[in-house]
mmCIF file of C-alpha atoms in Angstrom:
data_model
loop_
_atom_site.group_PDB
_atom_site.id
_atom_site.type_symbol
_atom_site.label_atom_id
_atom_site.label_comp_id
_atom_site.label_asym_id
_atom_site.label_seq_id
_atom_site.Cartn_x
_atom_site.Cartn_y
_atom_site.Cartn_z
ATOM 1 C CA MET M 269 14.416 -18.401 -38.765
ATOM 2 C CA LYS M 270 16.460 -21.356 -37.079
ATOM 3 C CA CYS M 271 18.645 -23.336 -39.287
ATOM 4 C CA LEU M 272 18.503 -27.341 -38.636
ATOM 5 C CA TYR M 273 20.507 -28.615 -41.182
ATOM 6 C CA GLU M 274 23.199 -27.090 -43.591
ATOM 7 C CA GLU M 275 25.513 -29.090 -46.347
ATOM 8 C CA LYS M 276 27.936 -27.968 -48.601
ATOM 9 C CA THR M 277 28.541 -29.722 -51.866
ATOM 10 C CA GLY M 278 31.503 -28.144 -54.079
ATOM 11 C CA GLU M 279 30.484 -24.235 -53.928
ATOM 12 C CA THR M 280 26.764 -25.018 -53.054
ATOM 13 C CA VAL M 281 25.311 -24.796 -49.486
ATOM 14 C CA TYR M 282 21.893 -26.428 -48.822
ATOM 15 C CA SER M 283 20.153 -25.300 -45.476
ATOM 16 C CA LEU M 284 17.009 -26.546 -43.974
ATOM 17 C CA PHE M 285 15.330 -24.309 -41.521
ATOM 18 C CA GLU M 286 12.252 -23.997 -39.630
ATOM 19 C CA GLU M 287 10.054 -20.606 -38.664
ATOM 20 C CA GLY M 288 7.305 -19.478 -36.632
ATOM 21 C CA GLU M 289 5.765 -21.026 -33.258
ATOM 22 C CA THR M 290 2.510 -22.894 -33.785
ATOM 23 C CA PRO M 291 2.752 -24.577 -36.546
ATOM 24 C CA LYS M 292 6.158 -24.512 -37.167
ATOM 25 C CA THR M 293 6.795 -24.266 -40.619
ATOM 26 C CA TYR M 294 9.799 -25.354 -42.763
ATOM 27 C CA GLY M 295 11.846 -23.987 -45.657
ATOM 28 C CA ILE M 296 15.100 -24.908 -47.598
ATOM 29 C CA SER M 297 17.625 -22.681 -48.922
ATOM 30 C CA VAL M 298 20.357 -23.296 -51.388
ATOM 31 C CA LYS M 299 23.357 -20.573 -52.301
ATOM 32 C CA ASP M 300 26.158 -21.080 -54.359
ATOM 33 C CA ARG M 301 28.735 -18.241 -55.401
ATOM 34 C CA ASN M 302 26.204 -16.305 -57.808
ATOM 35 C CA ASP M 303 22.744 -17.281 -56.964
ATOM 36 C CA LEU M 304 20.539 -17.760 -53.987
ATOM 37 C CA SER M 305 17.046 -19.799 -53.519
ATOM 38 C CA GLU M 306 15.163 -19.343 -50.344
ATOM 39 C CA ILE M 307 11.738 -21.059 -50.336
ATOM 40 C CA HIS M 308 9.795 -20.456 -47.198
ATOM 41 C CA ASP M 309 6.594 -22.468 -45.759
ATOM 42 C CA ILE M 310 7.051 -25.853 -47.991
ATOM 43 C CA THR M 311 5.381 -27.729 -45.340
ATOM 44 C CA THR M 312 4.496 -28.047 -41.472
ATOM 45 C CA ILE M 313 5.715 -31.730 -41.387
ATOM 46 C CA TYR M 314 9.415 -32.227 -40.487
ATOM 47 C CA GLN M 315 9.843 -35.545 -41.815
ATOM 48 C CA LYS M 316 8.447 -34.186 -45.406
ATOM 49 C CA ALA M 317 10.937 -31.084 -45.318
ATOM 50 C CA TYR M 318 13.822 -33.489 -44.572
ATOM 51 C CA GLU M 319 13.191 -35.638 -47.258
ATOM 52 C CA ILE M 320 12.961 -32.831 -50.000
ATOM 53 C CA TYR M 321 16.103 -31.379 -48.265
ATOM 54 C CA GLU M 322 17.882 -34.758 -48.572
ATOM 55 C CA THR M 323 16.853 -34.879 -52.207
ATOM 56 C CA LEU M 324 18.110 -31.687 -53.160
ATOM 57 C CA VAL M 325 21.710 -32.575 -51.527
ATOM 58 C CA ARG M 326 21.881 -35.872 -53.250
ATOM 59 C CA ASN M 327 21.054 -34.558 -56.665
ATOM 60 C CA THR M 328 22.982 -31.470 -56.122
ATOM 61 C CA VAL M 329 20.277 -29.404 -56.952
ATOM 62 C CA SER M 330 21.349 -25.870 -58.073
ATOM 63 C CA PRO M 331 19.578 -22.553 -56.571
ATOM 64 C CA LEU M 332 18.037 -21.844 -59.969
ATOM 65 C CA GLN M 333 16.288 -25.165 -60.178
ATOM 66 C CA THR M 334 15.368 -25.266 -56.584
ATOM 67 C CA GLY M 335 12.044 -23.833 -56.899
ATOM 68 C CA TYR M 336 10.824 -26.127 -59.790
ATOM 69 C CA ILE M 337 11.945 -29.156 -58.095
ATOM 70 C CA ILE M 338 10.414 -28.483 -54.688
ATOM 71 C CA THR M 339 6.878 -27.565 -56.365
ATOM 72 C CA ASP M 340 7.300 -30.759 -58.394
ATOM 73 C CA LEU M 341 7.946 -32.710 -55.194
ATOM 74 C CA ILE M 342 4.921 -31.483 -53.152
ATOM 75 C CA SER M 343 2.371 -31.450 -56.062
#
């Protein structure tokens, strides 16, 4: 797993990461003091993964909401 971006907002840390060789897949983790949500294999398209990551950061999504929000964004 290779971290591409990491941003901290308050006590919440957002990370965009890539995994694998061919094809590369992208995932996102959201961590605060008490909780961690790590979603793997969201997409193989970098631009889509980055857009989702930016949406989570911009809206200060908590780890508990992350899975639901990502599911809505990719549906």
